[in-house]
mmCIF file of C-alpha atoms in Angstrom:
data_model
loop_
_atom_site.group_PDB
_atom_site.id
_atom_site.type_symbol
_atom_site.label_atom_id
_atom_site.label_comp_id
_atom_site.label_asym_id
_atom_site.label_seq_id
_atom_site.Cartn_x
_atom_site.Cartn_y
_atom_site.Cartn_z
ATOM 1 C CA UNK A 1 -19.544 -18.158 -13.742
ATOM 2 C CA UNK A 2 -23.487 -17.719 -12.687
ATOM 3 C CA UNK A 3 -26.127 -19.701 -13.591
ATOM 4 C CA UNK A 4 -29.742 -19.096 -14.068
ATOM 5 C CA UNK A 5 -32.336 -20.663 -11.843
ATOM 6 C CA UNK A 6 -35.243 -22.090 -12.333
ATOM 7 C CA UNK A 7 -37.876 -19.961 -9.334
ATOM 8 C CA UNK A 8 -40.454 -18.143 -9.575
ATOM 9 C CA UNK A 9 -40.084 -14.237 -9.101
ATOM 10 C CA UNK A 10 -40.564 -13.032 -5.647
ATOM 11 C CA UNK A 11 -40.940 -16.385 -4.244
ATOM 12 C CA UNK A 12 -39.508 -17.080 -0.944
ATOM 13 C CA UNK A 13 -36.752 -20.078 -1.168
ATOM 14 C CA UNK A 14 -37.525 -22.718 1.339
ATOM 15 C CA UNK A 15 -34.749 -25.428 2.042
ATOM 16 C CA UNK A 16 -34.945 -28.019 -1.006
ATOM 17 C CA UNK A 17 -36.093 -24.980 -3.434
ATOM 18 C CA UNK A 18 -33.549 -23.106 -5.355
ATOM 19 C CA UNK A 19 -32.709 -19.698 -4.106
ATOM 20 C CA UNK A 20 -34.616 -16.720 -6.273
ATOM 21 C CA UNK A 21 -32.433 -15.057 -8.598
ATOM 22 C CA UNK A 22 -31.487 -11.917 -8.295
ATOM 23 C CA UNK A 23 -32.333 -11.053 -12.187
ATOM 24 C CA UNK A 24 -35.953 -13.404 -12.718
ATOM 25 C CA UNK A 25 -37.208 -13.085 -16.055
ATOM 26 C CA UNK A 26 -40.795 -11.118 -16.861
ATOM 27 C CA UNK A 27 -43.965 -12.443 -16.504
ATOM 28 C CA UNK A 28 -44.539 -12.078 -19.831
ATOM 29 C CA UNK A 29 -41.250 -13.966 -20.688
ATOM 30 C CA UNK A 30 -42.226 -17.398 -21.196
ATOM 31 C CA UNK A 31 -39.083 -19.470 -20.300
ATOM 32 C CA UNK A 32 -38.534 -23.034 -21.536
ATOM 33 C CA UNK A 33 -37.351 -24.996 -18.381
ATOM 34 C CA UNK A 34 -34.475 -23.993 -16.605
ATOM 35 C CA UNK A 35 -31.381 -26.163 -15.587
ATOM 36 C CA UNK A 36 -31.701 -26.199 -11.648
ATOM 37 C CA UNK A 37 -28.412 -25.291 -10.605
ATOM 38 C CA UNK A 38 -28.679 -24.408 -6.864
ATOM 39 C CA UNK A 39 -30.431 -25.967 -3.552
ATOM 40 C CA UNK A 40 -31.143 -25.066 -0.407
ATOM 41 C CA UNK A 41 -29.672 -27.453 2.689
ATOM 42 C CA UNK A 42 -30.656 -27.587 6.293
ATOM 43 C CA UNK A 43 -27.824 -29.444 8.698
ATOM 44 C CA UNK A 44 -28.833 -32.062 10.954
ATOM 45 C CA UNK A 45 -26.808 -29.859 13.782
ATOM 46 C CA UNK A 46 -25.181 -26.859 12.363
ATOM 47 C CA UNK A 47 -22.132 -25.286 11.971
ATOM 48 C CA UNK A 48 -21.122 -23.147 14.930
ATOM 49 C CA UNK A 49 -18.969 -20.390 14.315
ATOM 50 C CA UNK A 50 -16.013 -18.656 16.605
ATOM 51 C CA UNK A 51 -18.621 -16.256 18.486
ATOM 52 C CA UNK A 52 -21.112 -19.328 19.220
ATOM 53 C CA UNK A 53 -23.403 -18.515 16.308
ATOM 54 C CA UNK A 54 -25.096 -22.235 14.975
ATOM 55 C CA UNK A 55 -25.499 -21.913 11.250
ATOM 56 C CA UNK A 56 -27.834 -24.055 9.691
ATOM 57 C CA UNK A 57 -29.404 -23.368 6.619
ATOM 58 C CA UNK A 58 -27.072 -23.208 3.653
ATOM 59 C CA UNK A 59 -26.920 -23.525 -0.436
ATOM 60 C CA UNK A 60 -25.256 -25.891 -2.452
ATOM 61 C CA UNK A 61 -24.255 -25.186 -6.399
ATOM 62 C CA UNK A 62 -23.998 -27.938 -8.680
ATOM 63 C CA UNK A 63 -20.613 -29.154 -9.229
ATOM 64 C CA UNK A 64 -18.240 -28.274 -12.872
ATOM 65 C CA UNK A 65 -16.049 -30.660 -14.108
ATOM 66 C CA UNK A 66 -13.299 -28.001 -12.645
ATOM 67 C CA UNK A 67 -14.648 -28.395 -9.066
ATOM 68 C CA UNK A 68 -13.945 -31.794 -9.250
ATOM 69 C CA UNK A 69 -10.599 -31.432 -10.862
ATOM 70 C CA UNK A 70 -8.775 -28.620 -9.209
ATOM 71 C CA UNK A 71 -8.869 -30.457 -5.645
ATOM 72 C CA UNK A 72 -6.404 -32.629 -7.009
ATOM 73 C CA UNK A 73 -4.194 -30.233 -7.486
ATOM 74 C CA UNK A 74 -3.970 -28.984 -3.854
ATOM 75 C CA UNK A 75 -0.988 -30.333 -1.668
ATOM 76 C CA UNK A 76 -3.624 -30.689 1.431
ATOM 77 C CA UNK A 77 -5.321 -33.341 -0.546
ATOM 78 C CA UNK A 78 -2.198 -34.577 -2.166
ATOM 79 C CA UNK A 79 -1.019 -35.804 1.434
ATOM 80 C CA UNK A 80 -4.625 -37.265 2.453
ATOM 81 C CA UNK A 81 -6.606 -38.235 0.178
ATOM 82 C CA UNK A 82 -9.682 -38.073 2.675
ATOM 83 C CA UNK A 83 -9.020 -34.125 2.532
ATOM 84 C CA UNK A 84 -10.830 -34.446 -1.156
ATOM 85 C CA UNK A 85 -14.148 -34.228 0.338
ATOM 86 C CA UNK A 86 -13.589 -30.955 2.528
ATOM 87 C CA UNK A 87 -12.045 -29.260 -0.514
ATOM 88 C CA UNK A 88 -14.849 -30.010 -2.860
ATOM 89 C CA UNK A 89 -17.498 -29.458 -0.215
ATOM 90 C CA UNK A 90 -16.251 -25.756 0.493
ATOM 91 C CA UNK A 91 -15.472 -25.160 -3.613
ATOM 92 C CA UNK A 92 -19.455 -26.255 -3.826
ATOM 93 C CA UNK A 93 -21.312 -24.802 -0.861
ATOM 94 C CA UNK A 94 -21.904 -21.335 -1.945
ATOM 95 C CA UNK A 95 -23.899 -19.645 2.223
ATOM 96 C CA UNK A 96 -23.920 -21.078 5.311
ATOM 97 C CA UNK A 97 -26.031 -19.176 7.374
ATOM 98 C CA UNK A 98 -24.963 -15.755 7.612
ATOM 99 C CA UNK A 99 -21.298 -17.524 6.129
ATOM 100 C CA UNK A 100 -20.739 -15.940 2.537
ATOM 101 C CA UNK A 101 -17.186 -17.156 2.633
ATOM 102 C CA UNK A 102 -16.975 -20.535 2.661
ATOM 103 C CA UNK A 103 -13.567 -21.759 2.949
ATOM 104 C CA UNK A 104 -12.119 -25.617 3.874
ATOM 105 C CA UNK A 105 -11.935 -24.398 6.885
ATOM 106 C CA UNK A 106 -15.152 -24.153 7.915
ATOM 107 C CA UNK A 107 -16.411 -27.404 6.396
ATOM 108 C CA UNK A 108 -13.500 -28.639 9.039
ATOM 109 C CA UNK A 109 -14.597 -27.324 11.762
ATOM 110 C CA UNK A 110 -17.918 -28.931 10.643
ATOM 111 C CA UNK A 111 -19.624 -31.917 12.672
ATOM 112 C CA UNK A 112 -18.945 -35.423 11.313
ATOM 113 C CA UNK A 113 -22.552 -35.805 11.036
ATOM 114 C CA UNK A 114 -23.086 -32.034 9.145
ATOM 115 C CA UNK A 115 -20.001 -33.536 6.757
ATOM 116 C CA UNK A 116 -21.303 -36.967 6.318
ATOM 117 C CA UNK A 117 -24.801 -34.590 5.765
ATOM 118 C CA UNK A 118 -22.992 -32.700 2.753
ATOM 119 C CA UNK A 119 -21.892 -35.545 1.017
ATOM 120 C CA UNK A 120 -24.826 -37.155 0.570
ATOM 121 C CA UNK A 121 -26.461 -33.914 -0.518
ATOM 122 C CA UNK A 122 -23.017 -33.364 -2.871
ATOM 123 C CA UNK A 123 -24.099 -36.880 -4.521
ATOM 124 C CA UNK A 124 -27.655 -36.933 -4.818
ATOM 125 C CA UNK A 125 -28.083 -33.399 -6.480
ATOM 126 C CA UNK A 126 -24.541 -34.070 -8.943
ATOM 127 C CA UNK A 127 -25.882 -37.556 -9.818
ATOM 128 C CA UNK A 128 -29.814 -37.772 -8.894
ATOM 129 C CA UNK A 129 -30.418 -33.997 -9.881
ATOM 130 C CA UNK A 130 -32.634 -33.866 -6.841
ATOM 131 C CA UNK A 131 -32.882 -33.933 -2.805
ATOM 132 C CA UNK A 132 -35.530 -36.331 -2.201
ATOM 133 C CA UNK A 133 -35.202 -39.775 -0.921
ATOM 134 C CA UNK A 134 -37.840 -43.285 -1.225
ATOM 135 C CA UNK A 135 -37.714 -44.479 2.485
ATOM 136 C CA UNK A 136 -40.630 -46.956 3.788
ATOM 137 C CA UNK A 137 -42.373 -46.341 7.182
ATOM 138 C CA UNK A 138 -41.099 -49.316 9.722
ATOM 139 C CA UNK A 139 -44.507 -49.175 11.278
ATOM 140 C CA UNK A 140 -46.910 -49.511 8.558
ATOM 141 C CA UNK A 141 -44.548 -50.371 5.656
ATOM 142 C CA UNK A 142 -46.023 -47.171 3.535
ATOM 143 C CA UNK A 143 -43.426 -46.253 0.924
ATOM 144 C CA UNK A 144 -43.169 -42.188 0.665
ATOM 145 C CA UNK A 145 -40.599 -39.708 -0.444
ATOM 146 C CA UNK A 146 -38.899 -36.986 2.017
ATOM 147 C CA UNK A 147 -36.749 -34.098 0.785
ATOM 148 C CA UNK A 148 -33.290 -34.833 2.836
ATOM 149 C CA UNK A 149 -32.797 -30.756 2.115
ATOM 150 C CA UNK A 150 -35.424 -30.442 4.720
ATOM 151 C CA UNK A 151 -38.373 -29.671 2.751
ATOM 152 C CA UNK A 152 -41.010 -26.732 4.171
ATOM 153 C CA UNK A 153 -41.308 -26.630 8.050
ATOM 154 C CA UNK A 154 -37.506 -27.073 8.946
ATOM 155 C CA UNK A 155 -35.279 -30.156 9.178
ATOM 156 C CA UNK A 156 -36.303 -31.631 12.184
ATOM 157 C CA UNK A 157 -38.901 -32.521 10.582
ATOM 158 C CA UNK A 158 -37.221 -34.270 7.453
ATOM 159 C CA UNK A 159 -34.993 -37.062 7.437
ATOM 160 C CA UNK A 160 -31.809 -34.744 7.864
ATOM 161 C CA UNK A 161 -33.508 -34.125 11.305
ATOM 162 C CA UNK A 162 -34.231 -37.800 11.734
ATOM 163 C CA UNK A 163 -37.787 -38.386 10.480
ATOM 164 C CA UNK A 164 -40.463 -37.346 8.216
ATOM 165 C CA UNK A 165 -44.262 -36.991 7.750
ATOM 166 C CA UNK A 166 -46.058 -39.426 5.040
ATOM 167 C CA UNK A 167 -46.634 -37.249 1.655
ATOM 168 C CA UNK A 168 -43.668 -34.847 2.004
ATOM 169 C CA UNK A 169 -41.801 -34.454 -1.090
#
């Protein structure tokens, strides 16, 4: 099952923008909104593959009722219940880098911190419907937003790089 995304033709997808779709409507197509169905993730450290490769970028779908269902079907999570979150993670994640076929086994052999990363993500765009997050400066007490996909620039820069420049969104 695809979904249609809401991007404009041609334009690049940045982490925290959806990815363009493959079959964008005309120009002289006016859409009504579109459902936002995909987004673009950078990992705080990556996932590093059997020939050393560090994968970082990736795209996450938005869960189906049958994502959430069918893990409880599987024996793995049937004898840990903590195995839930791998399984969903992998049915949800759609690239990982250069990683097309993303499997519970590579959201295993994922850092705690990349994991942790995911779940947050998982939550915010199934229940918020978006990737940013209200955090206040410790210095100066400003209140400002930062996309936790890793906005434009790169997530060292964002919070899922551990910080974040006033005004980001």
């Amino acid at each position: 099952m695809r979904r249609v995304l809401s991007a404009t033709p041609g334009a690049p997808a940045t982490p925290g923008t959806p990815a363009p779709e493959s079959s964008a409507p005309s120009a002289s197509h006016s859409a009504p909104d579109r459902l936002r169905t995909e987004f673009a993730f950078e990992l705080p450290r990556g996932y590093v593959d059997d020939s050393g490769t560090v994968h970082r970028t990736g795209v996450m779908r938005l869960a189906t009722a049958r994502d959430e269902l069918v893990p409880l079907r599987d024996d793995r999570v049937r004898e840990n219940s903590a195995y839930l979150s791998v399984v969903l993670i992998a049915r949800v994640v759609t690239r990982l880098g250069t990683v097309d076929d993303v499997h519970p086994g590579v959201i295993e052999d994922l850092f705690a911190s990349d994991l942790a990363f995911l779940q947050d993500f998982y939550r915010r765009i199934n229940s918020e419907g978006h990737t940013r997050a209200a955090v206040t400066c410790p210095s100066c007490q400003e209140n400002f937003a930062v996309d936790l996909a890793g906005g434009s620039g790169g997530g060292r820069g964002s919070a899922a790089g551990g910080g974040g420049r006033p005004g980001e969104s």
